CSV table of C-alpha atoms in Angstrom, one decimal:
chain,number,residue,atom,x,y,z
A,1,MET,CA,7.6,24.6,9.8
A,2,ARG,CA,10.7,27.5,10.4
A,3,VAL,CA,13.3,25.1,10.8
A,4,PRO,CA,15.5,26.0,14.0
A,5,GLY,CA,19.2,25.7,13.8
A,6,THR,CA,20.7,22.1,13.2
A,7,THR,CA,23.8,22.2,15.6
A,8,ASP,CA,21.6,21.6,18.6
A,9,THR,CA,20.7,18.1,19.9
A,10,ILE,CA,16.9,17.0,19.8
A,11,VAL,CA,15.0,14.5,21.1
A,12,ALA,CA,11.2,12.7,20.5
A,13,VAL,CA,9.2,9.7,21.3
A,14,SER,CA,9.5,8.4,17.6
A,15,SER,CA,6.8,5.6,18.3
A,16,GLY,CA,3.1,6.1,18.3
A,17,TRP,CA,1.0,7.5,21.2
A,18,LEU,CA,-0.6,4.3,22.1
A,19,PRO,CA,0.8,1.6,24.7
A,20,SER,CA,2.8,-1.0,22.8
A,21,PRO,CA,5.2,-3.7,23.5
A,22,VAL,CA,7.9,-1.8,22.4
A,23,GLY,CA,8.7,2.3,22.7
A,24,ILE,CA,11.4,4.2,20.7
A,25,ILE,CA,13.2,7.3,21.6
A,26,ARG,CA,15.1,9.0,19.1
A,27,LEU,CA,17.7,11.7,19.2
A,28,SER,CA,19.6,13.6,16.8
A,29,GLY,CA,22.5,16.1,17.0
A,30,PRO,CA,26.4,16.4,17.7
A,31,ASP,CA,25.7,15.7,21.2
A,32,SER,CA,23.4,12.6,21.0
A,33,PHE,CA,25.9,9.9,21.9
A,34,ASP,CA,27.4,11.7,24.7
A,35,LEU,CA,24.1,12.5,26.3
A,36,MET,CA,24.1,8.8,26.7
A,37,PRO,CA,25.8,7.9,29.9
A,38,SER,CA,23.5,9.9,31.6
A,39,LEU,CA,21.4,6.8,31.0
A,40,GLY,CA,23.4,4.4,31.8
A,41,LEU,CA,24.4,3.7,28.3
A,42,ALA,CA,28.1,3.5,26.6
A,43,PRO,CA,28.6,4.1,23.0
A,44,PRO,CA,30.1,1.2,21.1
A,45,ASP,CA,33.6,1.9,19.8
A,46,ALA,CA,34.0,3.8,16.5
A,47,PRO,CA,34.7,1.3,14.0
A,48,GLY,CA,37.0,2.6,10.8
A,49,GLU,CA,33.9,3.0,8.4
A,50,ALA,CA,31.5,4.0,11.1
A,51,ARG,CA,28.7,1.4,10.1
A,52,PRO,CA,25.8,1.6,12.1
A,53,ALA,CA,26.0,-0.4,15.7
A,54,TRP,CA,23.8,-1.9,17.8
A,55,THR,CA,23.7,-2.9,21.8
A,56,ALA,CA,21.6,-4.1,24.2
A,57,GLY,CA,21.7,-3.2,28.2
A,58,ARG,CA,20.1,-1.6,30.8
A,59,LEU,CA,18.4,2.1,30.6
A,60,ALA,CA,18.9,3.6,34.2
A,61,LEU,CA,15.9,6.0,35.4
A,62,GLY,CA,16.9,5.9,39.0
A,63,SER,CA,18.8,4.2,41.8
A,64,ASP,CA,16.6,1.2,41.6
A,65,GLN,CA,14.6,1.7,38.3
A,66,TRP,CA,15.9,0.1,35.3
A,67,LEU,CA,14.5,-0.8,32.0
A,68,PRO,CA,15.6,-3.4,28.9
A,69,VAL,CA,16.7,-1.3,26.1
A,70,MET,CA,18.2,-1.9,22.6
A,71,ALA,CA,19.9,1.2,21.7
A,72,MET,CA,21.0,1.6,17.8
A,73,TRP,CA,23.9,4.1,17.0
A,74,PHE,CA,24.3,5.6,14.1
A,75,ARG,CA,27.0,8.0,13.1
A,76,ALA,CA,27.0,10.9,10.7
A,77,PRO,CA,27.1,11.4,7.9
A,78,ARG,CA,25.6,7.6,7.8
A,79,SER,CA,22.2,8.3,9.5
A,80,TYR,CA,18.6,9.7,8.3
A,81,THR,CA,19.5,13.0,9.4
A,82,GLY,CA,23.0,13.2,8.6
A,83,GLN,CA,24.1,13.6,12.0
A,84,HIS,CA,24.7,11.0,14.8
A,85,VAL,CA,21.8,9.5,15.6
A,86,VAL,CA,20.7,7.1,18.9
A,87,GLU,CA,17.6,5.2,18.8
A,88,LEU,CA,16.5,3.7,21.7
A,89,HIS,CA,13.9,0.4,21.7
A,90,THR,CA,13.2,-0.1,25.2
A,91,VAL,CA,9.3,-0.8,26.9
A,92,GLY,CA,6.4,1.2,25.2
A,93,CYS,CA,5.3,2.6,28.5
A,94,LEU,CA,4.1,6.3,27.4
A,95,PRO,CA,5.0,7.6,31.0
A,96,LEU,CA,8.4,6.1,31.0
A,97,LEU,CA,8.9,7.1,27.2
A,98,ARG,CA,8.3,10.8,28.3
A,99,GLU,CA,10.5,10.6,31.4
A,100,ILE,CA,13.3,9.3,29.4
A,101,ALA,CA,13.2,12.0,27.0
A,102,ALA,CA,12.6,14.5,29.6
A,103,ARG,CA,15.4,13.2,31.1
A,104,LEU,CA,17.4,13.7,28.0
A,105,ILE,CA,16.1,17.4,27.8
A,106,GLU,CA,17.4,17.9,31.0
A,107,GLN,CA,20.7,17.2,30.1
A,108,GLY,CA,20.6,19.5,27.4
A,109,ALA,CA,18.5,18.4,24.8
A,110,ARG,CA,15.8,19.9,22.8
A,111,ARG,CA,12.3,18.5,22.2
A,112,ALA,CA,11.8,18.3,18.3
A,113,LEU,CA,9.5,20.2,16.6
A,114,PRO,CA,6.9,18.0,14.7
A,115,GLY,CA,8.8,17.0,11.3
A,116,GLU,CA,12.1,18.0,12.3
A,117,PHE,CA,14.0,14.6,12.3
A,118,THR,CA,12.7,14.7,8.2
A,119,ALA,CA,13.6,18.5,7.9
A,120,ARG,CA,17.2,17.8,8.9
A,121,ALA,CA,17.5,14.8,6.6
A,122,PHE,CA,16.2,17.2,3.8
A,123,LEU,CA,18.8,20.3,4.5
A,124,SER,CA,21.4,17.4,4.9
A,125,GLY,CA,20.7,16.3,1.9
A,126,ARG,CA,19.7,12.9,2.9
A,127,LEU,CA,16.4,13.2,1.2
A,128,ALA,CA,14.7,14.9,-1.8
A,129,ALA,CA,11.8,17.1,-1.4
A,130,SER,CA,10.2,14.4,-3.2
A,131,GLN,CA,11.5,11.7,-0.9
A,132,VAL,CA,9.9,14.0,2.1
A,133,GLU,CA,6.8,14.0,0.3
A,134,GLY,CA,7.2,10.3,0.1
A,135,VAL,CA,7.6,10.1,3.8
A,136,LEU,CA,4.4,12.4,4.6
A,137,ALA,CA,2.2,9.8,2.0
A,138,LEU,CA,3.4,7.1,4.0
A,139,MET,CA,2.4,8.2,7.4
A,140,SER,CA,-0.8,9.1,6.5
A,141,SER,CA,-1.4,6.0,4.0
A,142,GLU,CA,-4.3,3.9,5.1
A,143,GLN,CA,-4.7,1.2,2.4
A,144,GLU,CA,-1.8,-1.5,1.6
A,145,ALA,CA,-1.2,-0.4,-2.1
A,146,ALA,CA,-0.9,3.3,-0.9
A,147,VAL,CA,1.7,2.2,1.5
A,148,ARG,CA,3.3,0.6,-1.1
A,149,GLN,CA,3.1,3.6,-3.8
A,150,ALA,CA,4.4,6.1,-0.5
A,151,ALA,CA,7.5,4.2,0.3
A,152,ARG,CA,8.7,3.8,-3.8
A,153,LEU,CA,8.2,7.5,-3.4
A,154,ALA,CA,9.9,8.1,-0.2
A,155,ARG,CA,12.6,5.5,-1.7
A,156,GLY,CA,12.8,8.1,-4.6
A,157,SER,CA,12.3,5.7,-7.1
A,158,GLU,CA,9.5,7.9,-8.7
A,159,ARG,CA,11.5,10.7,-9.7
A,160,ARG,CA,11.8,10.4,-13.9
A,161,ILE,CA,12.2,13.7,-15.2
A,162,ALA,CA,13.6,12.8,-18.3
A,163,GLU,CA,17.5,12.7,-18.5
A,164,ASP,CA,17.4,14.8,-21.8
A,165,VAL,CA,15.8,18.0,-19.8
A,166,VAL,CA,18.8,18.0,-17.2
A,167,ARG,CA,21.2,17.6,-19.9
A,168,GLY,CA,19.8,20.4,-21.8
A,169,ILE,CA,20.0,22.7,-18.7
A,170,VAL,CA,23.8,21.8,-18.0
A,171,ARG,CA,24.3,22.4,-22.0
A,172,LEU,CA,23.0,25.9,-21.8
A,173,LEU,CA,24.3,26.5,-18.4
A,174,ALA,CA,28.0,25.5,-19.9
A,175,LEU,CA,27.2,28.1,-23.2
A,176,ILE,CA,26.1,31.0,-20.8
A,177,GLU,CA,28.8,30.8,-18.5
A,178,ALA,CA,31.5,30.2,-20.8
A,179,GLY,CA,30.7,33.3,-21.9
A,180,ILE,CA,30.3,35.0,-18.2
A,181,ASP,CA,33.7,33.7,-17.1
A,182,PHE,CA,36.1,33.0,-20.3
A,183,VAL,CA,34.9,35.8,-22.4
A,184,ASP,CA,38.9,36.5,-23.3
A,185,GLU,CA,39.2,33.2,-24.4
A,186,GLU,CA,39.4,32.6,-28.6
A,187,ASP,CA,37.8,29.8,-28.8
A,188,VAL,CA,34.5,30.2,-26.7
A,189,ARG,CA,31.5,30.5,-28.8
A,190,PHE,CA,28.8,32.8,-27.2
A,191,ILE,CA,25.2,32.2,-27.1
A,192,SER,CA,22.6,34.5,-28.6
A,193,ALA,CA,19.6,35.4,-26.8
A,194,PRO,CA,17.4,33.8,-29.7
A,195,GLU,CA,18.8,30.6,-29.0
A,196,VAL,CA,18.7,30.6,-25.6
A,197,VAL,CA,14.7,31.2,-26.1
A,198,ARG,CA,14.8,28.7,-28.3
A,199,GLU,CA,16.5,26.3,-26.0
A,200,ILE,CA,14.3,26.9,-23.1
A,201,ASP,CA,11.3,26.5,-25.0
A,202,THR,CA,12.6,23.0,-25.7
A,203,LEU,CA,13.6,22.4,-21.7
A,204,VAL,CA,9.9,23.6,-21.1
A,205,ALA,CA,8.5,21.2,-23.4
A,206,GLY,CA,10.5,18.2,-22.3
A,207,ILE,CA,8.9,18.9,-18.4
A,208,ASP,CA,5.3,19.1,-19.7
A,209,ALA,CA,5.5,15.7,-21.4
A,210,GLU,CA,6.9,14.3,-18.6
A,211,GLN,CA,4.3,15.5,-16.3
A,212,GLY,CA,1.9,14.8,-18.8
A,213,GLY,CA,-0.9,12.8,-17.3
A,214,SER,CA,-4.8,12.1,-17.2
A,215,ALA,CA,-6.1,15.1,-15.5
A,216,ALA,CA,-8.4,12.0,-13.5
A,217,SER,CA,-5.0,10.7,-11.5
A,218,LYS,CA,-4.4,13.9,-10.6
A,219,ARG,CA,-7.5,14.6,-8.9
A,220,PRO,CA,-7.4,14.4,-4.7
A,221,GLY,CA,-8.8,11.7,-2.8
A,222,ARG,CA,-9.7,8.2,-3.9
A,223,PRO,CA,-10.6,6.9,-7.4
A,224,HIS,CA,-14.1,6.7,-8.9
A,225,ILE,CA,-15.6,3.0,-10.5
A,226,ALA,CA,-18.3,3.6,-12.2
A,227,LEU,CA,-20.6,1.2,-13.7
A,228,ALA,CA,-22.4,2.2,-16.8
A,229,GLY,CA,-24.8,0.9,-19.1
A,230,PHE,CA,-28.0,0.0,-20.7
A,231,PRO,CA,-30.9,-0.4,-18.4
A,232,ASN,CA,-31.0,-4.1,-17.3
A,233,ALA,CA,-27.4,-5.2,-18.1
A,234,GLY,CA,-27.3,-6.6,-14.7
A,235,LYS,CA,-24.8,-3.1,-13.4
A,236,SER,CA,-27.2,-3.3,-9.9
A,237,THR,CA,-26.8,-7.6,-9.6
A,238,LEU,CA,-22.7,-7.0,-10.2
A,239,PHE,CA,-23.0,-4.0,-7.5
A,240,ASN,CA,-24.3,-5.8,-4.9
A,241,CYS,CA,-21.9,-8.8,-6.0
A,242,LEU,CA,-18.7,-6.5,-5.5
A,243,VAL,CA,-19.8,-4.8,-2.3
A,244,GLY,CA,-21.0,-7.8,-0.6
A,245,TYR,CA,-24.8,-7.1,0.2
A,246,GLU,CA,-27.8,-6.2,-1.2
A,247,ARG,CA,-26.9,-2.2,-1.4
A,248,ALA,CA,-28.7,-2.0,-4.7
A,249,LEU,CA,-32.3,-2.6,-5.8
A,250,VAL,CA,-32.6,-5.6,-8.1
A,251,SER,CA,-35.6,-6.0,-10.3
A,252,PRO,CA,-36.2,-7.2,-14.5
A,253,VAL,CA,-38.0,-3.8,-14.5
A,254,LEU,CA,-35.9,-1.5,-17.0
A,255,GLY,CA,-34.7,1.6,-15.1
A,256,THR,CA,-34.8,0.5,-11.7
A,257,THR,CA,-32.4,2.2,-10.3
A,258,ARG,CA,-32.9,5.8,-10.6
A,259,ASP,CA,-30.0,7.6,-8.8
A,260,VAL,CA,-25.9,7.0,-8.7
A,261,LEU,CA,-25.7,4.3,-5.7
A,262,SER,CA,-21.9,4.8,-4.1
A,263,ALA,CA,-20.2,2.4,-2.1
A,264,GLU,CA,-16.5,2.5,-0.9
A,265,LEU,CA,-14.7,-0.8,-0.8
A,266,GLU,CA,-10.9,-2.2,-1.8
A,267,PHE,CA,-9.5,-3.9,-4.7
A,268,GLY,CA,-5.8,-5.5,-4.2
A,269,GLY,CA,-5.4,-3.4,-1.3
A,270,LEU,CA,-6.1,-0.1,-2.7
A,271,GLY,CA,-9.6,1.8,-1.8
A,272,ALA,CA,-12.0,3.0,-4.4
A,273,VAL,CA,-15.7,4.2,-4.8
A,274,LEU,CA,-17.8,2.2,-6.9
A,275,GLN,CA,-20.7,3.7,-8.1
A,276,ASP,CA,-23.7,2.3,-9.8
A,277,CYS,CA,-24.7,4.5,-12.2
A,278,ALA,CA,-28.7,5.0,-13.9
A,279,GLY,CA,-28.9,3.0,-17.4
A,280,VAL,CA,-28.2,5.5,-20.4
A,281,GLY,CA,-30.7,5.3,-23.1
A,282,ASP,CA,-34.7,6.0,-23.7
A,283,THR,CA,-36.7,7.5,-20.8
A,284,ALA,CA,-40.2,7.8,-19.9
A,285,ASP,CA,-40.3,11.1,-17.7
A,286,GLU,CA,-38.4,13.9,-17.1
A,287,LEU,CA,-37.1,12.9,-13.3
A,288,GLU,CA,-36.0,9.1,-15.3
A,289,LEU,CA,-34.3,11.6,-17.8
A,290,ALA,CA,-32.8,13.2,-15.1
A,291,CYS,CA,-31.4,10.4,-13.0
A,292,HIS,CA,-29.9,9.3,-16.6
A,293,HIS,CA,-28.2,12.3,-17.1
A,294,ALA,CA,-26.3,11.7,-13.7
A,295,GLY,CA,-25.5,8.6,-14.0
A,296,GLU,CA,-23.6,9.3,-17.6
A,297,ARG,CA,-22.1,12.5,-16.1
A,298,ALA,CA,-21.0,10.2,-13.1
A,299,ALA,CA,-19.7,7.9,-15.6
A,300,GLN,CA,-17.9,10.6,-17.5
A,301,GLU,CA,-15.9,12.1,-14.3
A,302,ALA,CA,-14.8,8.8,-13.2
A,303,ASP,CA,-11.7,7.5,-12.8
A,304,LEU,CA,-12.6,3.9,-14.4
A,305,VAL,CA,-15.9,3.1,-16.5
A,306,LEU,CA,-16.8,-0.6,-15.9
A,307,TRP,CA,-19.1,-1.0,-19.2
A,308,VAL,CA,-21.8,-3.6,-18.4
A,309,HIS,CA,-23.4,-5.4,-21.4
A,310,ALA,CA,-25.6,-8.6,-21.2
A,311,ALA,CA,-23.7,-11.5,-23.1
A,312,ASP,CA,-27.4,-12.4,-24.2
A,313,THR,CA,-27.9,-9.1,-26.1
A,314,VAL,CA,-27.1,-7.4,-29.2
A,315,TRP,CA,-25.5,-3.7,-29.0
A,316,ASP,CA,-27.5,-1.2,-30.7
A,317,GLU,CA,-26.7,2.1,-32.0
A,318,ARG,CA,-27.8,4.1,-29.0
A,319,GLU,CA,-25.4,1.8,-26.5
A,320,VAL,CA,-22.7,1.9,-29.1
A,321,SER,CA,-23.3,6.1,-29.1
A,322,ALA,CA,-23.1,6.4,-25.4
A,323,CYS,CA,-20.3,4.1,-24.5
A,324,ALA,CA,-18.1,5.9,-27.4
A,325,ARG,CA,-18.6,8.9,-25.5
A,326,MET,CA,-16.4,7.8,-22.7
A,327,PRO,CA,-12.5,7.8,-22.9
A,328,PHE,CA,-10.8,5.1,-24.2
A,329,GLU,CA,-8.1,5.3,-21.8
A,330,ARG,CA,-10.3,4.6,-19.0
A,331,ARG,CA,-13.1,2.1,-20.5
A,332,LEU,CA,-13.4,-1.4,-19.6
A,333,LEU,CA,-15.8,-4.4,-20.9
A,334,VAL,CA,-17.4,-6.2,-18.8
A,335,TRP,CA,-19.5,-9.1,-20.3
A,336,SER,CA,-22.5,-9.8,-17.6
A,337,LYS,CA,-25.0,-12.4,-17.5
A,338,THR,CA,-22.9,-15.2,-18.8
A,339,ASP,CA,-24.6,-17.9,-16.9
A,340,LEU,CA,-27.5,-17.4,-19.6
A,341,THR,CA,-25.1,-17.6,-22.8
A,342,GLY,CA,-23.1,-20.8,-21.3
A,343,GLY,CA,-20.0,-17.9,-20.8
A,344,ARG,CA,-20.0,-16.7,-24.1
A,345,PRO,CA,-21.3,-13.2,-25.4
A,346,ARG,CA,-23.7,-13.4,-28.4
A,347,ALA,CA,-22.0,-11.0,-30.5
A,348,ALA,CA,-18.4,-9.0,-30.4
A,349,ALA,CA,-18.6,-5.6,-29.0
A,350,PRO,CA,-18.1,-3.1,-31.8
A,351,LEU,CA,-16.2,-0.7,-29.9
A,352,ASP,CA,-12.4,-1.5,-28.5
A,353,PHE,CA,-11.7,-1.1,-24.6
A,354,LEU,CA,-8.8,-0.9,-22.7
A,355,ASP,CA,-10.0,-4.6,-21.8
A,356,GLU,CA,-12.9,-6.9,-21.0
A,357,VAL,CA,-13.7,-9.6,-18.8
A,358,VAL,CA,-16.7,-12.3,-18.9
A,359,VAL,CA,-18.5,-12.3,-15.6
A,360,SER,CA,-21.8,-13.9,-13.8
A,361,ALA,CA,-22.8,-11.9,-10.6
A,362,VAL,CA,-25.2,-14.6,-10.0
A,363,SER,CA,-23.1,-17.4,-9.8
A,364,GLY,CA,-19.4,-16.0,-9.1
A,365,THR,CA,-18.1,-16.9,-12.2
A,366,GLY,CA,-15.2,-14.2,-13.9
A,367,VAL,CA,-16.0,-11.6,-10.5
A,368,ALA,CA,-12.4,-12.5,-8.8
A,369,ALA,CA,-11.0,-11.9,-12.6
A,370,LEU,CA,-12.9,-8.4,-12.9
A,371,GLU,CA,-11.9,-7.6,-9.4
A,372,GLU,CA,-7.8,-8.3,-10.0
A,373,LEU,CA,-8.6,-6.6,-13.5
A,374,VAL,CA,-9.8,-3.6,-11.8
A,375,ALA,CA,-7.0,-3.9,-8.9
A,376,GLY,CA,-4.3,-3.7,-11.9
A,377,ARG,CA,-5.6,-0.5,-13.3
A,378,LEU,CA,-5.6,1.2,-9.8
A,379,GLU,CA,-2.2,0.3,-9.2
A,380,LYS,CA,-1.2,2.1,-12.6
A,381,MET,CA,-3.3,4.9,-11.3
A,382,ALA,CA,-1.7,5.2,-7.6
A,383,ALA,CA,1.5,5.2,-9.6
A,384,LEU,CA,0.7,8.5,-11.7
A,385,ARG,CA,-0.7,9.8,-8.5
A,386,GLY,CA,2.3,9.0,-6.8
A,387,GLU,CA,4.4,11.3,-9.7
A,388,ALA,CA,2.0,14.0,-9.1
A,389,LEU,CA,3.4,14.7,-5.8
A,390,CYS,CA,6.5,16.0,-7.2
A,391,ALA,CA,4.1,18.5,-9.4
A,392,GLY,CA,5.5,21.5,-7.0
A,393,GLU,CA,9.0,20.9,-8.1
A,394,LEU,CA,7.8,20.4,-11.6
A,395,HIS,CA,5.9,23.6,-11.6
A,396,ALA,CA,8.8,25.5,-9.7
A,397,ALA,CA,11.6,24.5,-12.5
A,398,THR,CA,9.2,25.4,-15.3
A,399,ALA,CA,8.5,28.9,-13.7
A,400,ALA,CA,12.5,29.4,-13.2
A,401,LEU,CA,13.1,28.3,-16.9
A,402,LYS,CA,10.7,30.9,-17.8
A,403,ARG,CA,11.6,33.5,-15.6
A,404,ALA,CA,15.2,32.9,-17.7
A,405,ARG,CA,13.5,33.0,-21.3
A,406,MET,CA,11.7,36.3,-20.2
A,407,ILE,CA,14.7,37.8,-19.9
A,408,ALA,CA,16.3,36.3,-22.9
A,409,ALA,CA,13.4,37.6,-25.0
A,410,GLY,CA,13.0,40.5,-27.2
A,411,SER,CA,16.5,41.8,-26.8
A,412,GLY,CA,18.0,41.4,-30.1
A,413,ASP,CA,21.2,38.8,-31.0
A,414,VAL,CA,22.8,39.8,-27.5
A,415,LEU,CA,22.3,38.1,-24.4
A,416,PRO,CA,21.3,40.4,-21.8
A,417,SER,CA,22.0,39.9,-17.9
A,418,PRO,CA,23.5,36.1,-18.4
A,419,GLU,CA,24.4,36.0,-14.7
A,420,LEU,CA,20.5,36.4,-13.8
A,421,ILE,CA,19.6,33.6,-16.6
A,422,SER,CA,22.2,31.4,-15.0
A,423,LEU,CA,20.7,31.6,-11.7
A,424,GLU,CA,17.4,30.9,-12.6
A,425,LEU,CA,18.6,27.6,-14.7
A,426,ARG,CA,20.8,26.7,-11.8
A,427,ALA,CA,17.5,26.7,-10.0
A,428,ALA,CA,15.7,24.9,-12.1
A,429,HIS,CA,18.7,22.4,-12.4
A,430,GLU,CA,18.4,21.7,-8.4
A,431,LEU,CA,14.9,21.4,-8.1
A,432,LEU,CA,15.0,18.6,-11.1
A,433,THR,CA,17.8,16.6,-9.7
A,434,SER,CA,18.5,17.7,-6.1
A,435,GLU,CA,22.0,18.2,-6.5
A,436,THR,CA,24.4,20.7,-4.8
A,437,SER,CA,25.5,23.5,-6.8
A,438,ARG,CA,28.6,22.0,-6.0
A,439,GLY,CA,28.4,19.0,-8.1
A,440,LEU,CA,26.6,20.9,-10.6
A,441,ASP,CA,29.8,23.5,-10.5
A,442,GLU,CA,32.1,20.4,-11.4
A,443,GLU,CA,29.7,19.1,-14.2
A,444,LEU,CA,29.6,22.6,-15.9
A,445,LEU,CA,33.7,23.5,-15.2
A,446,SER,CA,34.4,19.7,-16.8
A,447,ARG,CA,31.7,20.6,-20.1
A,448,ILE,CA,33.1,23.9,-20.6
A,449,PHE,CA,37.0,22.8,-20.6
A,450,SER,CA,36.5,19.7,-22.8
A,451,GLU,CA,34.2,21.4,-25.2
A,452,PHE,CA,35.6,25.1,-25.7
A,453,CYS,CA,39.3,24.0,-25.2
A,454,VAL,CA,39.9,27.0,-22.6
A,455,GLY,CA,43.1,27.2,-21.2
A,456,LYS,CA,45.0,25.5,-24.2
C-alpha cells in the first residue's frame, strides 16, 4: 500500500463485517474530536495529562433517530496511531455502521485504506516493523496458541537482537563519525579500513547467530509430526487414538500401513499435521520398499518425530540405525503397548532422545501426557516461527552491514567514503532497534565526547 498523507482524518468500520451486538467506528487524525458534534457527541474536557477517556451518550443519525453509544477518546500522542483517535461503540447493525461512517465522510473525514491505521502507528513510531507483522499475524491467527504467539510479537516481546550487536554498531559509528566531524581534534583516534572490516564481520556473525534456528522452524504452514518406528510397533493404533477415529487400518500383520497417512489436529490449541509413516525395516517387494522409503523421508522432513517402540520388544541394530538417522533435536521416544508389560519397557533405549513417554493406546494410559509433551514442543516451535517473522529486518540489516564492508574493503589502511559507511551503519541500527535517528545522534555524541575528550 502506498500510504497517503497523514494530516487528514480517516474513518472506518473497525469491527467485523457480520451482524453483532456491538459495532465499532474508528477515526484517526487531527479533526477526529471536531467531527463528533455533528453526531451529537461532545468531546470531554482535556485533562492535564491527556489521558484516554470514555463517555456514554446518544448518537444522532437524524432528528428522530438515536443510537446508544460509548465513545472512547484518545488524545495525541497517547493513542494507537499517535494522533487523536475516537472509537464509537454502538449497535452492531452493518447498515447503521456504514451510515455513521458516511455521515463522518460528509463532514470532512476520508475513508481509511486497508491497514492505514496500523501504517500511521508505524509512521508515528508507535509500532516497530516487527510489531506491525505481529498485528497482521494476530488478525490471521486461527488457533489459540498462534494467537498467543502473535500477541507477544505485536507487543514487541519477540525482538531479541543481541544487545552486543547493537552496541557494536554504535561503537563503530562513533569511531567513524568522530573522524568525520572532529578531524582537527588531537585526541580523536581514526579507525582504519581493516579495523572497520573486522568489526563489521563480527557484527554480521552476531546477527547470524541470533537468527540461527532450525530450518524446520522457518517453514511456513502447520508443523508436521511423524509417527515413525518399526512395523507393528503400534503406530497406527496410536495414530487412531490421537485422531479420535479409525483413520488407519490396524492389523497384527507386519507392514499393514503401506503409505503415509495424514490428519490435522490440535495439541494445546496449536494445529499440526500428524503423519502415520510406514514402518522401516526389511521389505518383501518393491512396492513395500517404496512405501518404507516414503515413510522414512516424511519422518526426516517432519518438524517433530515421535519414534514409537513397542515396550514388549527389544531393540535391534536395524531399528537403532534407522532411528539414529532422525535428528536428535526433533526426536521423541514413545514407548507403546505398555499394557502388555505392566507399564514398563522391557529394555532401556540405546539412543538419547529429547524426552520420552510411556503410553498404551488401547487403554489410553499416558496419551494425555504425550499430548502435553507434544504441545510443549509445538509452543517452542511457535516461538521460533514468531521470531522468524522478523527475518526481513535481520536480512536487511545484514545487507546494510555488508554494503558498508564492501566500501571499506580493498582500499588499504585509509578509510574511503566514511560518510557512506556511516549511512549504511545507521540503516542497520534503525532496522535492529527501530530507534529514531535523533536518539542515535544523542547516543553517538555522548560516546564521542566521553571517550574522545573532544572540546576539552
